mmCIF file of C-alpha atoms in Angstrom:
data_model
loop_
_atom_site.group_PDB
_atom_site.id
_atom_site.type_symbol
_atom_site.label_atom_id
_atom_site.label_comp_id
_atom_site.label_asym_id
_atom_site.label_seq_id
_atom_site.Cartn_x
_atom_site.Cartn_y
_atom_site.Cartn_z
ATOM 1 C CA MET A 16 21.749 44.778 12.230
ATOM 2 C CA SER A 17 19.159 44.903 15.011
ATOM 3 C CA HIS A 18 19.980 43.507 18.435
ATOM 4 C CA LEU A 19 17.203 41.642 20.140
ATOM 5 C CA PRO A 20 17.017 41.879 23.933
ATOM 6 C CA ALA A 21 18.290 38.847 25.774
ATOM 7 C CA PRO A 22 15.543 36.672 27.161
ATOM 8 C CA ILE A 23 14.885 36.900 30.880
ATOM 9 C CA THR A 24 15.727 33.659 32.583
ATOM 10 C CA ILE A 25 14.192 32.826 35.943
ATOM 11 C CA PRO A 26 16.412 30.599 38.082
ATOM 12 C CA ARG A 27 14.900 27.322 39.058
ATOM 13 C CA PRO A 28 13.814 26.805 42.687
ATOM 14 C CA ASP A 29 16.416 24.099 43.242
ATOM 15 C CA HIS A 30 19.155 26.432 41.989
ATOM 16 C CA ARG A 31 18.016 29.165 44.397
ATOM 17 C CA ARG A 32 18.022 26.705 47.265
ATOM 18 C CA ARG A 33 21.545 25.548 46.444
ATOM 19 C CA LYS A 34 22.747 29.125 46.261
ATOM 20 C CA ARG A 35 21.094 29.944 49.585
ATOM 21 C CA ARG A 36 22.678 26.903 51.203
ATOM 22 C CA SER A 37 26.068 27.832 49.804
ATOM 23 C CA GLU A 38 25.797 31.362 51.197
ATOM 24 C CA ALA A 39 24.673 30.028 54.579
ATOM 25 C CA ALA A 40 27.575 27.568 54.668
ATOM 26 C CA THR A 41 30.030 30.350 53.851
ATOM 27 C CA ALA A 42 28.555 32.570 56.570
ATOM 28 C CA TRP A 43 28.733 29.787 59.166
ATOM 29 C CA THR A 44 32.338 29.117 58.200
ATOM 30 C CA PHE A 45 33.276 32.635 59.238
ATOM 31 C CA VAL A 46 30.962 32.777 62.262
ATOM 32 C CA SER A 47 31.622 29.324 63.724
ATOM 33 C CA PRO A 48 34.933 30.180 65.501
ATOM 34 C CA SER A 49 33.218 32.993 67.413
ATOM 35 C CA VAL A 50 30.237 30.776 68.191
ATOM 36 C CA VAL A 51 32.521 28.057 69.566
ATOM 37 C CA ILE A 52 34.387 30.582 71.729
ATOM 38 C CA ILE A 53 31.151 32.080 73.069
ATOM 39 C CA LEU A 54 29.682 28.659 73.826
ATOM 40 C CA GLY A 55 32.908 27.389 75.372
ATOM 41 C CA LEU A 56 33.678 30.435 77.510
ATOM 42 C CA SER A 57 30.202 31.751 78.344
ATOM 43 C CA VAL A 58 27.216 29.483 77.885
ATOM 44 C CA VAL A 59 28.748 26.161 78.938
ATOM 45 C CA PRO A 60 30.378 27.533 82.145
ATOM 46 C CA VAL A 61 27.122 29.250 83.125
ATOM 47 C CA VAL A 62 25.098 26.064 82.738
ATOM 48 C CA TRP A 63 27.799 23.941 84.391
ATOM 49 C CA SER A 64 28.078 26.278 87.392
ATOM 50 C CA LEU A 65 24.286 26.275 87.767
ATOM 51 C CA LEU A 66 24.297 22.480 87.974
ATOM 52 C CA LEU A 67 27.311 22.670 90.289
ATOM 53 C CA SER A 68 25.380 24.863 92.725
ATOM 54 C CA PHE A 69 23.049 21.923 93.395
ATOM 55 C CA GLN A 70 25.919 19.535 94.104
ATOM 56 C CA THR A 71 28.525 18.874 96.768
ATOM 57 C CA ASN A 72 31.725 19.190 94.797
ATOM 58 C CA ASP A 73 35.360 19.931 95.634
ATOM 59 C CA LEU A 74 36.557 19.854 91.993
ATOM 60 C CA VAL A 75 38.612 16.729 92.769
ATOM 61 C CA THR A 76 36.377 13.884 93.915
ATOM 62 C CA PRO A 77 33.135 12.851 92.177
ATOM 63 C CA SER A 78 30.289 15.236 92.908
ATOM 64 C CA ARG A 79 27.148 14.319 94.842
ATOM 65 C CA TRP A 80 23.727 15.789 94.135
ATOM 66 C CA SER A 81 22.543 17.781 97.155
ATOM 67 C CA GLY A 82 19.591 19.761 95.821
ATOM 68 C CA LEU A 83 18.999 23.042 97.635
ATOM 69 C CA ASP A 84 21.318 22.233 100.546
ATOM 70 C CA ASN A 85 23.926 24.764 99.407
ATOM 71 C CA TYR A 86 21.347 27.547 99.260
ATOM 72 C CA ARG A 87 19.932 26.609 102.670
ATOM 73 C CA ALA A 88 23.446 26.654 104.114
ATOM 74 C CA LEU A 89 24.038 30.113 102.643
ATOM 75 C CA ALA A 90 20.938 31.445 104.366
ATOM 76 C CA GLN A 91 22.337 30.280 107.715
ATOM 77 C CA ASP A 92 25.997 31.138 107.141
ATOM 78 C CA PRO A 93 27.086 34.152 109.241
ATOM 79 C CA HIS A 94 30.166 34.637 107.056
ATOM 80 C CA PHE A 95 27.986 34.983 103.959
ATOM 81 C CA SER A 96 25.718 37.419 105.796
ATOM 82 C CA GLU A 97 28.778 39.454 106.745
ATOM 83 C CA ALA A 98 29.967 39.434 103.132
ATOM 84 C CA VAL A 99 26.549 40.663 102.005
ATOM 85 C CA ARG A 100 26.601 43.473 104.572
ATOM 86 C CA ASN A 101 30.113 44.511 103.574
ATOM 87 C CA THR A 102 29.185 44.509 99.902
ATOM 88 C CA LEU A 103 26.021 46.555 100.447
ATOM 89 C CA LEU A 104 27.923 49.071 102.573
ATOM 90 C CA TYR A 105 30.586 49.325 99.881
ATOM 91 C CA VAL A 106 27.932 49.907 97.200
ATOM 92 C CA VAL A 107 26.007 52.453 99.282
ATOM 93 C CA LEU A 108 29.165 54.451 99.921
ATOM 94 C CA TYR A 109 30.954 54.146 96.603
ATOM 95 C CA VAL A 110 28.182 54.552 94.023
ATOM 96 C CA PRO A 111 26.635 57.883 95.127
ATOM 97 C CA LEU A 112 29.988 59.368 96.120
ATOM 98 C CA SER A 113 31.582 58.528 92.770
ATOM 99 C CA MET A 114 28.622 59.940 90.861
ATOM 100 C CA ALA A 115 28.472 63.102 92.965
ATOM 101 C CA ALA A 116 32.226 63.684 92.687
ATOM 102 C CA GLY A 117 32.136 63.027 88.942
ATOM 103 C CA LEU A 118 29.265 65.479 88.467
ATOM 104 C CA VAL A 119 30.932 68.220 90.515
ATOM 105 C CA LEU A 120 34.217 67.811 88.650
ATOM 106 C CA ALA A 121 32.417 67.724 85.297
ATOM 107 C CA LEU A 122 30.605 70.973 86.100
ATOM 108 C CA ALA A 123 33.899 72.552 87.161
ATOM 109 C CA LEU A 124 35.770 71.381 84.050
ATOM 110 C CA ASN A 125 32.998 72.119 81.562
ATOM 111 C CA ARG A 126 34.331 75.626 81.136
ATOM 112 C CA ARG A 127 37.054 77.311 79.165
ATOM 113 C CA ILE A 128 39.813 77.504 81.700
ATOM 114 C CA ARG A 129 43.543 77.299 81.296
ATOM 115 C CA LEU A 130 44.997 73.759 81.081
ATOM 116 C CA VAL A 131 41.518 72.212 81.276
ATOM 117 C CA GLY A 132 42.633 69.326 79.080
ATOM 118 C CA LEU A 133 45.447 68.513 81.494
ATOM 119 C CA TYR A 134 43.082 68.533 84.472
ATOM 120 C CA ARG A 135 40.652 66.194 82.709
ATOM 121 C CA THR A 136 43.466 63.827 81.805
ATOM 122 C CA LEU A 137 44.921 63.751 85.313
ATOM 123 C CA ILE A 138 41.540 62.888 86.818
ATOM 124 C CA PHE A 139 40.812 60.190 84.232
ATOM 125 C CA VAL A 140 44.233 58.498 84.299
ATOM 126 C CA PRO A 141 43.608 56.542 87.554
ATOM 127 C CA PHE A 142 40.589 54.888 85.906
ATOM 128 C CA VAL A 143 42.785 53.093 83.365
ATOM 129 C CA VAL A 144 45.094 51.763 86.083
ATOM 130 C CA SER A 145 44.193 48.176 86.929
ATOM 131 C CA ALA A 146 42.755 47.372 90.346
ATOM 132 C CA THR A 147 45.716 45.074 90.996
ATOM 133 C CA ALA A 148 48.199 47.891 90.406
ATOM 134 C CA GLN A 149 46.128 50.205 92.610
ATOM 135 C CA GLY A 150 46.141 47.617 95.372
ATOM 136 C CA VAL A 151 49.908 47.172 95.253
ATOM 137 C CA LEU A 152 50.483 50.935 95.174
ATOM 138 C CA PHE A 153 48.234 51.728 98.120
ATOM 139 C CA SER A 154 49.484 48.734 100.105
ATOM 140 C CA PHE A 155 52.882 50.436 100.157
ATOM 141 C CA ILE A 156 51.478 53.920 100.784
ATOM 142 C CA LEU A 157 49.168 52.793 103.613
ATOM 143 C CA ASP A 158 51.525 50.345 105.277
ATOM 144 C CA PRO A 159 51.074 50.903 109.047
ATOM 145 C CA ASP A 160 54.813 50.717 109.764
ATOM 146 C CA PHE A 161 56.666 52.027 106.708
ATOM 147 C CA GLY A 162 53.950 53.691 104.606
ATOM 148 C CA ALA A 163 54.151 57.252 103.342
ATOM 149 C CA ALA A 164 50.693 58.074 104.723
ATOM 150 C CA ASN A 165 51.680 57.454 108.337
ATOM 151 C CA ALA A 166 54.949 59.298 107.784
ATOM 152 C CA VAL A 167 52.981 62.388 106.745
ATOM 153 C CA LEU A 168 50.637 61.993 109.724
ATOM 154 C CA HIS A 169 53.642 61.722 112.041
ATOM 155 C CA HIS A 170 55.022 65.037 110.763
ATOM 156 C CA LEU A 171 51.600 66.596 111.345
ATOM 157 C CA GLY A 172 51.542 65.337 114.915
ATOM 158 C CA ILE A 173 48.771 62.792 114.303
ATOM 159 C CA SER A 174 49.065 59.290 115.700
ATOM 160 C CA PRO A 175 49.654 56.478 113.152
ATOM 161 C CA GLN A 176 46.579 54.849 111.661
ATOM 162 C CA GLY A 177 45.969 51.201 110.878
ATOM 163 C CA PHE A 178 44.253 51.897 107.536
ATOM 164 C CA LEU A 179 44.013 48.468 105.856
ATOM 165 C CA SER A 180 44.908 46.607 109.054
ATOM 166 C CA ASP A 181 42.210 48.240 111.197
ATOM 167 C CA PRO A 182 38.768 46.522 111.015
ATOM 168 C CA SER A 183 37.014 49.848 111.573
ATOM 169 C CA GLN A 184 38.877 51.578 108.736
ATOM 170 C CA ALA A 185 39.705 48.938 106.133
ATOM 171 C CA LEU A 186 36.442 48.977 104.154
ATOM 172 C CA LEU A 187 36.274 52.777 104.193
ATOM 173 C CA VAL A 188 39.855 52.917 102.907
ATOM 174 C CA LEU A 189 38.942 50.546 100.071
ATOM 175 C CA VAL A 190 36.033 52.808 99.171
ATOM 176 C CA ALA A 191 38.399 55.802 99.106
ATOM 177 C CA ILE A 192 40.856 53.946 96.861
ATOM 178 C CA THR A 193 38.085 52.998 94.460
ATOM 179 C CA LEU A 194 36.815 56.577 94.426
ATOM 180 C CA TRP A 195 40.296 57.711 93.421
ATOM 181 C CA SER A 196 40.052 55.571 90.310
ATOM 182 C CA GLY A 197 36.320 55.318 89.592
ATOM 183 C CA THR A 198 35.450 58.994 89.716
ATOM 184 C CA GLY A 199 37.280 59.577 86.432
ATOM 185 C CA PHE A 200 34.793 57.435 84.530
ATOM 186 C CA CYS A 201 31.829 59.363 85.929
ATOM 187 C CA LEU A 202 33.615 62.600 85.071
ATOM 188 C CA VAL A 203 34.047 61.642 81.419
ATOM 189 C CA VAL A 204 30.448 60.470 81.027
ATOM 190 C CA TYR A 205 28.977 63.542 82.709
ATOM 191 C CA LEU A 206 31.302 65.841 80.792
ATOM 192 C CA ALA A 207 30.149 64.368 77.489
ATOM 193 C CA ALA A 208 26.520 64.746 78.559
ATOM 194 C CA LEU A 209 27.029 68.361 79.659
ATOM 195 C CA GLN A 210 28.468 69.248 76.285
ATOM 196 C CA ASP A 211 25.303 67.870 74.652
ATOM 197 C CA VAL A 212 22.934 70.047 76.690
ATOM 198 C CA GLN A 213 20.991 72.210 74.251
ATOM 199 C CA GLN A 214 22.173 75.795 74.375
ATOM 200 C CA SER A 215 18.674 76.991 73.455
ATOM 201 C CA LEU A 216 17.359 75.675 76.796
ATOM 202 C CA ILE A 217 20.116 77.462 78.700
ATOM 203 C CA GLU A 218 19.582 80.719 76.790
ATOM 204 C CA ALA A 219 15.828 80.555 77.358
ATOM 205 C CA ALA A 220 16.342 80.035 81.081
ATOM 206 C CA LEU A 221 18.778 82.947 81.254
ATOM 207 C CA ILE A 222 16.334 85.188 79.427
ATOM 208 C CA ASP A 223 13.680 84.230 81.993
ATOM 209 C CA GLY A 224 16.020 85.397 84.742
ATOM 210 C CA ALA A 225 17.310 82.080 86.074
ATOM 211 C CA ASN A 226 20.466 82.187 88.146
ATOM 212 C CA ARG A 227 23.193 79.520 88.201
ATOM 213 C CA ARG A 228 21.532 77.430 90.889
ATOM 214 C CA GLN A 229 18.162 77.475 89.127
ATOM 215 C CA LEU A 230 19.841 76.740 85.814
ATOM 216 C CA LEU A 231 21.509 73.694 87.345
ATOM 217 C CA ARG A 232 18.372 72.461 89.090
ATOM 218 C CA TYR A 233 15.759 72.989 86.390
ATOM 219 C CA VAL A 234 17.747 72.635 83.150
ATOM 220 C CA THR A 235 21.045 70.807 83.555
ATOM 221 C CA LEU A 236 20.181 68.074 86.070
ATOM 222 C CA PRO A 237 16.922 66.971 84.345
ATOM 223 C CA THR A 238 18.839 66.722 81.074
ATOM 224 C CA LEU A 239 21.425 64.517 82.759
ATOM 225 C CA THR A 240 18.851 62.090 84.207
ATOM 226 C CA PRO A 241 19.302 59.335 81.580
ATOM 227 C CA VAL A 242 23.075 59.522 82.014
ATOM 228 C CA SER A 243 22.701 59.387 85.797
ATOM 229 C CA VAL A 244 20.549 56.253 85.556
ATOM 230 C CA PHE A 245 23.149 54.626 83.309
ATOM 231 C CA LEU A 246 25.949 55.503 85.727
ATOM 232 C CA LEU A 247 23.896 54.256 88.673
ATOM 233 C CA LEU A 248 23.470 50.896 86.947
ATOM 234 C CA TRP A 249 27.087 50.691 85.765
ATOM 235 C CA GLN A 250 28.656 51.698 89.063
ATOM 236 C CA THR A 251 26.347 49.440 91.078
ATOM 237 C CA ILE A 252 27.168 46.380 88.994
ATOM 238 C CA ASN A 253 30.894 47.114 89.214
ATOM 239 C CA ALA A 254 30.702 47.679 92.965
ATOM 240 C CA LEU A 255 28.829 44.424 93.536
ATOM 241 C CA GLN A 256 31.599 42.576 91.695
ATOM 242 C CA VAL A 257 34.608 44.128 93.444
ATOM 243 C CA PHE A 258 37.327 41.533 93.982
ATOM 244 C CA ASP A 259 40.785 42.463 92.675
ATOM 245 C CA LEU A 260 41.373 45.307 95.099
ATOM 246 C CA VAL A 261 40.263 43.232 98.088
ATOM 247 C CA TYR A 262 42.401 40.267 97.056
ATOM 248 C CA VAL A 263 45.559 42.350 96.632
ATOM 249 C CA THR A 264 45.215 44.547 99.718
ATOM 250 C CA THR A 265 43.372 42.844 102.582
ATOM 251 C CA LYS A 266 42.351 39.335 101.401
ATOM 252 C CA GLY A 267 39.039 39.807 103.159
ATOM 253 C CA GLY A 268 40.558 40.869 106.476
ATOM 254 C CA PRO A 269 41.097 42.073 109.033
ATOM 255 C CA LEU A 270 38.575 39.884 110.874
ATOM 256 C CA GLY A 271 36.416 39.618 107.757
ATOM 257 C CA SER A 272 35.724 43.360 107.662
ATOM 258 C CA THR A 273 36.436 43.565 103.898
ATOM 259 C CA THR A 274 35.117 40.172 102.801
ATOM 260 C CA VAL A 275 32.772 40.977 99.924
ATOM 261 C CA ILE A 276 30.553 38.548 98.021
ATOM 262 C CA VAL A 277 32.912 37.840 95.128
ATOM 263 C CA TYR A 278 35.833 37.278 97.477
ATOM 264 C CA PHE A 279 33.608 34.973 99.558
ATOM 265 C CA ILE A 280 32.806 33.002 96.390
ATOM 266 C CA TRP A 281 36.488 32.681 95.483
ATOM 267 C CA GLU A 282 37.396 31.709 99.027
ATOM 268 C CA GLN A 283 34.775 28.973 99.225
ATOM 269 C CA ALA A 284 35.407 27.540 95.764
ATOM 270 C CA PHE A 285 39.192 27.664 95.465
ATOM 271 C CA LYS A 286 40.521 28.058 99.000
ATOM 272 C CA ASN A 287 38.141 25.875 101.006
ATOM 273 C CA GLY A 288 37.431 23.452 98.148
ATOM 274 C CA ALA A 289 33.636 23.864 98.330
ATOM 275 C CA ALA A 290 32.970 24.516 94.655
ATOM 276 C CA GLY A 291 29.256 23.742 94.858
ATOM 277 C CA TYR A 292 28.817 26.097 97.793
ATOM 278 C CA GLY A 293 30.729 28.825 95.990
ATOM 279 C CA ALA A 294 28.644 28.320 92.849
ATOM 280 C CA ALA A 295 25.472 28.738 94.892
ATOM 281 C CA ALA A 296 26.786 32.019 96.298
ATOM 282 C CA ALA A 297 27.686 33.108 92.756
ATOM 283 C CA TYR A 298 24.139 32.519 91.564
ATOM 284 C CA VAL A 299 22.750 34.484 94.488
ATOM 285 C CA LEU A 300 24.934 37.363 93.306
ATOM 286 C CA ALA A 301 23.797 36.806 89.702
ATOM 287 C CA VAL A 302 20.144 37.073 90.740
ATOM 288 C CA VAL A 303 20.874 40.298 92.629
ATOM 289 C CA LEU A 304 22.668 41.748 89.596
ATOM 290 C CA GLY A 305 19.776 40.773 87.340
ATOM 291 C CA LEU A 306 17.207 42.347 89.645
ATOM 292 C CA THR A 307 19.298 45.505 89.931
ATOM 293 C CA ALA A 308 19.590 45.811 86.167
ATOM 294 C CA GLY A 309 15.870 45.147 85.708
ATOM 295 C CA ILE A 310 14.781 47.717 88.292
ATOM 296 C CA LEU A 311 17.063 50.414 86.953
ATOM 297 C CA ARG A 312 15.954 49.666 83.398
ATOM 298 C CA ILE A 313 12.313 50.142 84.422
ATOM 299 C CA VAL A 314 13.216 53.406 86.139
ATOM 300 C CA ARG A 315 15.070 54.584 83.054
ATOM 301 C CA ARG A 316 12.135 53.690 80.796
ATOM 302 C CA ARG A 317 9.685 55.604 82.983
ATOM 303 C CA GLU A 318 12.008 58.574 83.118
ATOM 304 C CA ARG A 319 12.321 58.547 79.338
ATOM 305 C CA ARG A 320 8.546 58.512 78.978
ATOM 306 C CA HIS A 321 8.297 61.362 81.442
ATOM 307 C CA LEU A 322 10.803 63.433 79.478
ATOM 308 C CA GLN A 323 8.885 62.744 76.279
ATOM 309 C CA GLY A 324 5.656 63.881 77.900
ATOM 310 C CA VAL A 325 4.037 60.446 77.801
ATOM 311 C CA THR A 326 2.081 59.283 80.847
ATOM 312 C CA PRO A 327 3.486 55.961 82.181
#
């Protein structure tokens, strides 16, 4: 008995539409909780804080529209100017030092030496310690009266130091604490990049008679340029947003020497009750972060074109 092939049936357009709608409804059922969370915790607060920056608001009484008054006041506020200077100094010190230290350590540990895994782990461990825990730890170590640091200096015959209580030292000490923890991240990133350097380039340079310094300058460092740009962007954004360490250790003191922008924002919004003023300062910081990311992205794109041999 012969079997005839089954006839091909083409679904009707209305059936296809119903099926498409059913699939879309199912997809939105799974996606909607994430969408609600993103809207509730990201988009809505951003829009609300933008509107708040144009208002006089203490988060208790009804707000009053003030236009650009908050931004004009920021331009004339010496405390905000001091916070900007402190933040820029912190960034200028921390970012290049962390990258340079990470690169040097990565070059030193990118070799087959005994216990290299232990050394890498010990350097990276401080990075996973929270800034709050670091602040508490170093507050005890650097205490001017009972801290271990001054005890060691006393045994060495050096006069006690103020560290976090000295306006001339406090910001530099915070930079040193952050270097202790942040260098590990740069180390890991550079170490991964070094292990991806093409051995053929290194062998060709060695055949041409290049020494270690020339090999580093003309082969290794150009290969690491994209990674360096990424680290420059990452470390800069993190440094501009430093808050936890300042809050735990110095609370912006002494005499405002460690008041950074994010701490200034928190202080204005939640301590002084000037939420609109704090929101304006936050959006100034947001613009700076956006410009920083945009500039470094352009630099990275040009560098990529240069490495590919394409004229910008």
